[in-house]
């Protein structure tokens, strides 16, 4: 009997073990295959055929689109306008064109807000920076021998230098007669300033900021801001030369050594002076617009100080660009030197080049030369004596070439080319025409409005071709 019971229990136990084994095979007999996250520290491996819990998906960081910049920015002078307080309706029409077209405006020097155009200009659609024309490289002396009331003009501020033989720390003398060093182009009224003198540089900024600004009545400034709105200092004759390039009537004396200036000393003083201006400008949110004339660009790659100077100012005016001051187009050598200097400023320096523009065909030559190097929103074209026609202004302000896709390069030793996303820029600074240039598609010539698939560039011309 006991044996029978033992057999039954043994058979039951075997049945239970068999059932358990079958259940085990059913549940665990399939291979364990990770579908994701089989590594330590994750949510645990999942079994093939089960529904995995998805891992969080990281939010992709998009590559930022290149910032959009205007293809053409314009800087203008408002010298042709009378004082704001005496303007008539016709003057306001001209002023409206300037303030709605020009990012920078340089006004004439006026002592009162009622006369100054900057508040009105900066209330327009385009003008961002505006300030008075003023000199920095020299002081103007009037016909009666007194030095000007401002750095370029008449008045009584420089009474401490009431005659040309006084020892004034702001006017450089020669080492013989101690007379102010005059400009070498027959302009004896232009006296060289001591830009190494911190007091001079602080005066230059103070006089700008502290000019009287109370109008005779608020009616005189109707349509403008009531408070003075200027945020630009124009530094005319911003240079570092002694006698080179037809500079001054004699070698100036260094007031800190009482001996003739060495060029290296002049370079150091000019750099130290503009660093004072830079620090002062940064305190007030003011930009520095330096007229580099031809001194800086002609020696830009020869003397290290010029690149250093271009790291202290915000804008650098090439008052000579594709033409010289008298009008003839420059040689290819000079043109190329200026283009390369402007390119280095754009790529490597704080300063943004502002290049001379002239109405007519020369406008497109100068503008195309600028677009060979402009990028990142740096680079403007400047109109001093005349503002382009409304048609040309519209063409420039509505031009959208996108961004450059390459640096400029010389093509078959005949013309210079640079491609933008939506434009081709071509310039011929040489003395002969290049022959026909195939464009590989239809383009609109910005100057003429014509549709072209090829173009011939005459000597000293440029073309801005917009893809259709």
Coordinates of C-alpha atoms in Angstrom, one line a residue:
X1 CA 0.0 0.0 0.0
X2 CA 2.8 2.4 0.9
X3 CA 4.6 1.5 -2.2
X4 CA 1.5 2.4 -4.3
X5 CA 1.1 5.7 -2.6
X6 CA 4.8 6.5 -3.1
X7 CA 4.5 5.7 -6.8
X8 CA 1.4 8.0 -7.1
X9 CA 3.3 10.8 -5.4
X10 CA 6.3 10.3 -7.6
X11 CA 4.2 10.3 -10.8
X12 CA 2.4 13.5 -9.6
X13 CA 5.7 15.2 -8.9
X14 CA 7.0 14.2 -12.3
X15 CA 3.8 15.6 -13.9
X16 CA 4.3 18.8 -12.0
X17 CA 7.9 19.1 -13.1
X18 CA 7.0 18.3 -16.7
X19 CA 4.3 21.0 -16.7
X20 CA 6.6 23.5 -15.1
X21 CA 9.3 22.7 -17.6
X22 CA 6.9 23.1 -20.5
X23 CA 5.8 26.4 -19.1
X24 CA 9.4 27.5 -18.8
X25 CA 10.2 26.5 -22.3
X26 CA 7.1 28.4 -23.6
X27 CA 8.0 31.5 -21.6
X28 CA 11.8 31.6 -21.7
X29 CA 12.8 29.4 -24.5
X30 CA 13.0 32.1 -27.2
X31 CA 16.3 33.9 -27.5
X32 CA 16.7 37.2 -25.7
X33 CA 17.3 39.8 -28.4
X34 CA 17.8 43.5 -27.5
X35 CA 15.8 45.8 -29.7
X36 CA 17.3 48.9 -28.0
X37 CA 19.1 49.9 -24.9
X38 CA 21.1 46.8 -24.0
X39 CA 23.7 48.8 -22.2
X40 CA 24.1 49.2 -18.5
X41 CA 22.3 52.2 -17.0
X42 CA 19.4 52.3 -19.4
X43 CA 15.8 51.3 -19.1
X44 CA 16.6 47.5 -19.4
X45 CA 16.6 45.2 -22.3
X46 CA 13.3 44.4 -24.0
X47 CA 12.4 40.9 -25.4
X48 CA 11.8 40.5 -29.1
X49 CA 8.1 40.6 -29.7
X50 CA 7.3 42.8 -26.8
X51 CA 6.4 46.5 -27.0
X52 CA 9.5 48.5 -26.1
X53 CA 9.3 51.8 -24.2
X54 CA 10.8 54.3 -26.6
X55 CA 13.9 56.2 -25.4
X56 CA 13.5 60.0 -25.3
X57 CA 14.4 61.6 -28.6
X58 CA 16.9 64.5 -28.3
X59 CA 15.6 67.8 -29.8
X60 CA 17.8 68.5 -32.8
X61 CA 19.7 71.8 -32.7
X62 CA 19.1 73.5 -36.1
X63 CA 22.0 75.0 -37.9
X64 CA 21.3 78.7 -37.8
X65 CA 20.6 80.4 -41.1
X66 CA 23.1 83.1 -42.1
X67 CA 22.0 86.5 -40.8
X68 CA 20.3 88.5 -43.5
X69 CA 22.1 91.7 -44.4
X70 CA 21.3 94.4 -46.9
X71 CA 23.4 93.9 -50.0
X72 CA 23.9 97.7 -50.3
X73 CA 24.2 100.1 -47.4
X74 CA 24.6 103.8 -48.1
X75 CA 26.3 106.6 -46.2
X76 CA 25.6 110.3 -47.0
X77 CA 26.6 113.8 -46.2
X78 CA 23.9 116.4 -45.5
X79 CA 26.2 119.3 -46.3
X80 CA 24.0 120.6 -49.1
X81 CA 21.2 121.4 -46.7
X82 CA 20.8 124.7 -44.8
X83 CA 20.5 124.7 -41.1
X84 CA 17.5 122.8 -39.8
X85 CA 16.0 125.9 -38.3
X86 CA 16.0 127.7 -41.7
X87 CA 14.9 124.8 -43.9
X88 CA 11.9 125.2 -46.2
X89 CA 9.6 122.5 -47.7
X90 CA 12.0 121.7 -50.5
X91 CA 14.8 121.1 -48.1
X92 CA 12.6 118.7 -46.1
X93 CA 12.0 116.7 -49.3
X94 CA 15.8 116.3 -49.8
X95 CA 16.2 115.5 -46.1
X96 CA 13.5 112.8 -46.2
X97 CA 15.3 111.1 -49.1
X98 CA 18.6 111.1 -47.1
X99 CA 17.1 109.8 -43.9
X100 CA 15.1 107.1 -45.6
X101 CA 18.0 105.9 -47.7
X102 CA 21.3 106.4 -45.8
X103 CA 22.4 104.3 -42.8
X104 CA 25.0 106.9 -41.9
X105 CA 24.6 110.7 -42.2
X106 CA 27.3 113.2 -41.6
X107 CA 25.8 116.7 -41.0
X108 CA 27.6 120.0 -41.1
X109 CA 28.7 121.4 -37.7
X110 CA 26.1 123.5 -36.0
X111 CA 26.2 124.6 -32.3
X112 CA 22.4 124.3 -31.6
X113 CA 19.9 121.5 -31.9
X114 CA 17.5 123.7 -33.8
X115 CA 20.1 123.9 -36.5
X116 CA 21.4 120.3 -36.5
X117 CA 19.8 117.8 -38.8
X118 CA 20.7 114.6 -36.9
X119 CA 17.6 114.5 -34.7
X120 CA 15.5 114.7 -37.8
X121 CA 17.6 112.2 -39.7
X122 CA 17.5 109.6 -37.0
X123 CA 13.7 109.8 -36.9
X124 CA 13.5 108.4 -40.4
X125 CA 13.4 104.9 -41.9
X126 CA 17.1 104.2 -42.5
X127 CA 19.5 106.5 -40.6
X128 CA 21.1 104.7 -37.7
X129 CA 24.2 106.8 -37.1
X130 CA 24.5 110.6 -37.4
X131 CA 27.0 113.2 -36.3
X132 CA 28.6 116.4 -37.2
X133 CA 31.5 116.9 -39.6
X134 CA 34.5 117.8 -37.6
X135 CA 38.3 117.6 -38.0
X136 CA 40.7 115.5 -36.0
X137 CA 44.0 115.6 -37.8
X138 CA 44.4 119.3 -37.9
X139 CA 43.0 122.5 -36.5
X140 CA 41.8 125.3 -38.8
X141 CA 43.2 128.8 -38.2
X142 CA 41.3 131.8 -39.5
X143 CA 42.7 134.5 -41.7
X144 CA 43.3 136.8 -38.7
X145 CA 45.7 134.3 -37.2
X146 CA 43.5 132.9 -34.5
X147 CA 42.7 129.2 -34.4
X148 CA 39.2 128.1 -35.1
X149 CA 36.4 128.0 -32.6
X150 CA 36.0 124.3 -33.3
X151 CA 38.5 122.0 -34.9
X152 CA 37.4 123.2 -38.3
X153 CA 35.9 126.7 -38.4
X154 CA 35.7 130.1 -36.8
X155 CA 35.1 131.1 -33.2
X156 CA 36.8 131.6 -29.9
X157 CA 37.3 128.2 -28.2
X158 CA 41.0 128.1 -28.8
X159 CA 41.8 131.4 -27.1
X160 CA 44.7 129.7 -25.4
X161 CA 46.3 129.5 -28.8
X162 CA 45.2 133.0 -30.0
X163 CA 48.2 133.4 -32.3
X164 CA 50.4 131.1 -34.3
X165 CA 53.5 131.5 -32.2
X166 CA 51.9 130.5 -28.9
X167 CA 53.1 127.1 -27.5
X168 CA 49.8 125.2 -27.5
X169 CA 49.9 121.6 -26.5
X170 CA 47.3 120.7 -29.1
X171 CA 49.1 122.2 -32.1
X172 CA 52.4 120.7 -33.3
X173 CA 55.3 123.0 -33.9
X174 CA 58.5 122.5 -35.9
X175 CA 61.8 122.4 -34.1
X176 CA 63.2 125.7 -35.5
X177 CA 60.8 128.6 -35.2
X178 CA 58.2 126.9 -33.1
X179 CA 55.4 127.8 -35.5
X180 CA 52.5 125.5 -36.1
X181 CA 53.2 122.9 -38.8
X182 CA 50.9 123.7 -41.8
X183 CA 49.5 121.5 -44.5
X184 CA 51.9 121.0 -47.4
X185 CA 49.3 121.5 -50.1
X186 CA 49.3 125.3 -49.8
X187 CA 46.6 125.2 -47.1
X188 CA 48.5 127.2 -44.4
X189 CA 45.4 127.5 -42.3
X190 CA 45.5 123.8 -41.5
X191 CA 47.6 123.1 -38.4
X192 CA 48.7 119.6 -37.4
X193 CA 47.3 118.4 -34.1
X194 CA 49.0 116.5 -31.3
X195 CA 46.9 113.4 -31.2
X196 CA 49.2 111.9 -28.6
X197 CA 47.9 114.4 -26.0
X198 CA 45.1 112.8 -23.9
X199 CA 43.8 116.3 -23.1
X200 CA 43.3 117.0 -26.7
X201 CA 41.5 113.8 -27.3
X202 CA 39.2 114.3 -24.3
X203 CA 38.5 117.9 -25.4
X204 CA 37.6 116.5 -28.8
X205 CA 35.0 114.3 -27.3
X206 CA 33.8 116.8 -24.6
X207 CA 33.3 119.6 -27.0
X208 CA 31.0 117.3 -29.1
X209 CA 29.0 116.2 -26.1
X210 CA 28.8 119.5 -24.3
X211 CA 27.8 121.8 -27.2
X212 CA 24.8 124.0 -26.3
X213 CA 21.6 122.3 -27.3
X214 CA 18.8 124.6 -26.2
X215 CA 16.7 125.9 -29.2
X216 CA 15.3 129.3 -29.2
X217 CA 11.8 127.7 -29.1
X218 CA 10.4 124.3 -29.5
X219 CA 8.7 125.4 -32.6
X220 CA 12.1 125.5 -34.3
X221 CA 12.4 121.8 -34.0
X222 CA 8.9 120.7 -34.9
X223 CA 9.0 117.3 -36.5
X224 CA 12.3 116.2 -34.7
X225 CA 13.2 114.8 -31.4
X226 CA 13.4 117.5 -28.7
X227 CA 16.7 116.2 -27.3
X228 CA 20.0 116.1 -29.2
X229 CA 20.4 112.8 -31.1
X230 CA 23.9 112.3 -32.3
X231 CA 25.9 109.1 -31.9
X232 CA 28.8 109.5 -34.4
X233 CA 32.1 111.3 -34.4
X234 CA 33.6 112.1 -37.8
X235 CA 37.4 112.1 -37.6
X236 CA 38.5 113.9 -40.7
X237 CA 42.2 113.7 -41.7
X238 CA 42.7 110.6 -39.7
X239 CA 46.3 109.8 -40.6
X240 CA 49.8 109.1 -39.3
X241 CA 52.3 110.8 -41.5
X242 CA 55.1 113.3 -41.1
X243 CA 56.5 114.5 -44.4
X244 CA 55.7 111.5 -46.6
X245 CA 52.9 111.8 -49.2
X246 CA 53.1 115.6 -49.4
X247 CA 52.1 116.0 -45.8
X248 CA 53.3 119.0 -43.8
X249 CA 55.4 122.1 -44.2
X250 CA 58.1 120.8 -41.9
X251 CA 58.9 117.9 -39.7
X252 CA 56.9 118.5 -36.5
X253 CA 58.5 118.5 -33.1
X254 CA 57.5 115.8 -30.6
X255 CA 56.4 117.8 -27.6
X256 CA 57.3 114.9 -25.3
X257 CA 60.9 114.8 -26.4
X258 CA 61.5 118.4 -27.8
X259 CA 63.1 116.8 -30.9
X260 CA 61.8 116.0 -34.4
X261 CA 59.2 113.3 -34.5
X262 CA 60.3 109.9 -35.7
X263 CA 57.7 108.1 -37.7
X264 CA 57.5 105.3 -35.2
X265 CA 56.8 107.9 -32.5
X266 CA 54.0 109.5 -34.5
X267 CA 52.5 106.1 -35.1
X268 CA 52.5 105.3 -31.4
X269 CA 51.0 108.7 -30.5
X270 CA 48.2 108.5 -33.1
X271 CA 47.3 105.0 -31.9
X272 CA 47.3 106.1 -28.2
X273 CA 45.1 109.0 -29.1
X274 CA 42.5 107.0 -30.9
X275 CA 42.4 104.5 -28.0
X276 CA 41.3 107.4 -25.8
X277 CA 38.6 108.2 -28.3
X278 CA 37.6 104.6 -28.4
X279 CA 37.2 104.4 -24.6
X280 CA 35.2 107.6 -24.5
X281 CA 33.0 106.5 -27.4
X282 CA 32.2 103.2 -25.8
X283 CA 30.9 104.9 -22.7
X284 CA 28.3 106.9 -24.7
X285 CA 27.4 104.4 -27.4
X286 CA 29.1 106.6 -30.1
X287 CA 30.7 105.2 -33.3
X288 CA 33.9 106.6 -34.7
X289 CA 33.9 107.3 -38.5
X290 CA 37.5 108.0 -39.6
X291 CA 38.3 109.6 -43.0
X292 CA 41.5 107.7 -43.9
X293 CA 42.0 109.7 -47.1
X294 CA 44.8 107.9 -49.0
X295 CA 47.3 107.7 -46.2
X296 CA 46.1 104.6 -44.5
X297 CA 45.2 102.6 -47.6
X298 CA 48.4 103.4 -49.4
X299 CA 50.5 102.1 -46.5
X300 CA 48.0 99.7 -45.0
X301 CA 50.1 96.6 -45.6
X302 CA 53.4 98.3 -45.1
X303 CA 53.1 99.5 -41.5
X304 CA 51.5 97.5 -38.7
X305 CA 50.0 100.6 -37.1
X306 CA 47.4 101.0 -39.8
X307 CA 45.8 97.6 -39.1
X308 CA 45.9 98.5 -35.4
X309 CA 44.2 101.8 -36.0
X310 CA 41.4 100.0 -38.0
X311 CA 40.7 98.0 -34.8
X312 CA 39.9 101.2 -32.9
X313 CA 37.4 102.8 -35.3
X314 CA 34.0 101.6 -36.5
X315 CA 34.0 103.0 -40.0
X316 CA 36.8 103.9 -42.4
X317 CA 36.1 106.3 -45.3
X318 CA 38.0 105.7 -48.5
X319 CA 37.4 109.2 -49.9
X320 CA 39.3 108.0 -52.9
X321 CA 38.2 104.6 -54.2
X322 CA 38.1 103.8 -57.9
X323 CA 38.8 107.4 -58.8
X324 CA 41.4 109.9 -57.5
X325 CA 40.3 113.2 -56.0
X326 CA 40.6 115.0 -59.3
X327 CA 38.4 112.6 -61.2
X328 CA 40.5 110.2 -63.4
X329 CA 40.0 106.4 -62.7
X330 CA 42.9 104.9 -60.8
X331 CA 45.3 102.4 -62.2
X332 CA 44.6 98.7 -61.6
X333 CA 47.5 98.6 -59.1
X334 CA 46.0 101.3 -56.9
X335 CA 42.5 99.9 -57.4
X336 CA 43.7 96.5 -56.3
X337 CA 45.6 97.9 -53.3
X338 CA 42.4 99.6 -52.0
X339 CA 40.2 96.6 -52.7
X340 CA 42.6 94.4 -50.7
X341 CA 42.8 96.9 -47.8
X342 CA 39.0 97.0 -47.7
X343 CA 38.8 93.2 -47.8
X344 CA 41.2 92.9 -44.9
X345 CA 39.2 95.3 -42.8
X346 CA 36.0 93.4 -43.5
X347 CA 37.5 90.0 -42.7
X348 CA 39.9 90.9 -39.9
X349 CA 39.3 94.4 -38.4
X350 CA 36.7 96.3 -36.4
X351 CA 36.5 99.0 -39.1
X352 CA 33.9 98.6 -41.9
X353 CA 35.0 100.3 -45.1
X354 CA 32.9 103.1 -46.5
X355 CA 33.9 103.8 -50.1
X356 CA 33.4 106.9 -52.3
X357 CA 30.6 106.7 -54.8
X358 CA 29.7 109.0 -57.6
X359 CA 26.5 109.3 -59.7
X360 CA 26.4 108.0 -63.3
X361 CA 28.3 105.1 -64.7
X362 CA 31.0 105.5 -62.1
X363 CA 28.5 104.6 -59.4
X364 CA 28.3 101.0 -60.7
X365 CA 32.0 100.7 -61.1
X366 CA 32.5 101.8 -57.5
X367 CA 29.7 99.7 -56.1
X368 CA 30.7 96.6 -58.0
X369 CA 34.2 97.0 -56.7
X370 CA 32.8 97.2 -53.1
X371 CA 30.7 94.0 -53.6
X372 CA 33.8 92.1 -54.6
X373 CA 34.7 92.2 -50.9
X374 CA 31.6 93.1 -48.9
X375 CA 30.3 90.5 -46.5
X376 CA 28.6 90.1 -43.1
X377 CA 26.9 93.4 -43.5
X378 CA 30.3 95.3 -43.5
X379 CA 30.8 97.9 -46.2
X380 CA 29.0 101.0 -47.4
X381 CA 29.0 103.3 -50.4
X382 CA 29.4 107.0 -49.6
X383 CA 27.9 110.0 -51.4
X384 CA 29.2 113.4 -50.3
X385 CA 28.5 116.0 -52.9
X386 CA 25.5 114.5 -54.6
X387 CA 22.8 111.9 -53.8
X388 CA 21.9 109.4 -56.6
X389 CA 18.7 109.7 -58.5
X390 CA 15.6 108.1 -56.9
X391 CA 15.8 105.4 -59.5
X392 CA 19.4 104.5 -58.6
X393 CA 18.6 104.6 -54.9
X394 CA 15.7 102.2 -55.4
X395 CA 17.9 99.8 -57.4
X396 CA 20.5 99.8 -54.6
X397 CA 18.2 99.6 -51.6
X398 CA 16.1 96.8 -53.1
X399 CA 19.0 94.7 -54.3
X400 CA 19.2 91.3 -52.7
X401 CA 22.1 89.2 -53.7
X402 CA 21.9 86.8 -50.7
X403 CA 25.4 86.1 -49.4
X404 CA 28.7 85.7 -51.2
X405 CA 29.7 82.1 -52.1
X406 CA 33.4 82.8 -52.7
X407 CA 36.1 85.4 -52.5
X408 CA 36.8 87.5 -55.6
X409 CA 39.3 86.2 -58.1
X410 CA 40.9 87.2 -61.4
X411 CA 39.5 85.4 -64.4
X412 CA 41.8 84.7 -67.4
X413 CA 43.9 87.7 -66.5
X414 CA 41.2 90.1 -67.8
X415 CA 38.4 90.8 -65.2
X416 CA 37.6 90.2 -61.5
X417 CA 34.6 88.1 -60.5
X418 CA 32.8 87.1 -57.4
X419 CA 29.6 85.0 -57.2
X420 CA 26.9 85.6 -54.7
X421 CA 23.8 83.3 -54.2
X422 CA 21.7 85.5 -56.5
X423 CA 24.2 87.7 -58.3
X424 CA 27.4 87.8 -60.3
X425 CA 29.8 90.7 -59.7
X426 CA 32.2 91.6 -62.5
X427 CA 34.8 94.4 -62.5
X428 CA 37.3 95.5 -65.2
X429 CA 39.9 97.9 -63.7
X430 CA 42.2 97.4 -66.6
X431 CA 42.8 99.7 -69.5
X432 CA 41.1 97.6 -72.2
X433 CA 37.9 95.7 -72.7
X434 CA 37.7 92.0 -71.8
X435 CA 35.6 90.7 -74.7
X436 CA 32.3 88.9 -74.3
X437 CA 31.8 87.1 -70.9
X438 CA 29.3 84.2 -71.0
X439 CA 27.1 84.1 -67.8
X440 CA 25.6 80.6 -68.3
X441 CA 22.0 81.9 -67.9
X442 CA 19.8 84.9 -68.0
X443 CA 20.6 87.8 -65.6
X444 CA 19.3 91.3 -65.1
X445 CA 21.9 94.0 -65.4
X446 CA 21.2 96.2 -62.3
X447 CA 22.4 99.4 -64.0
X448 CA 20.4 99.1 -67.2
X449 CA 17.6 96.7 -66.3
X450 CA 18.4 94.7 -69.4
X451 CA 18.2 90.9 -69.5
X452 CA 21.6 89.5 -70.5
X453 CA 23.2 86.1 -70.9
X454 CA 26.6 87.5 -71.7
X455 CA 28.3 90.9 -71.2
X456 CA 31.3 92.9 -72.4
X457 CA 33.0 95.0 -69.7
X458 CA 34.7 98.1 -71.0
X459 CA 37.7 99.5 -69.2
X460 CA 37.1 100.9 -65.7
X461 CA 33.6 99.5 -65.4
X462 CA 31.7 97.1 -63.3
X463 CA 28.5 95.1 -63.5
X464 CA 26.0 93.8 -61.0
X465 CA 24.1 90.9 -62.6
X466 CA 21.0 89.5 -60.8
X467 CA 19.9 86.0 -61.5
X468 CA 16.4 85.7 -63.0

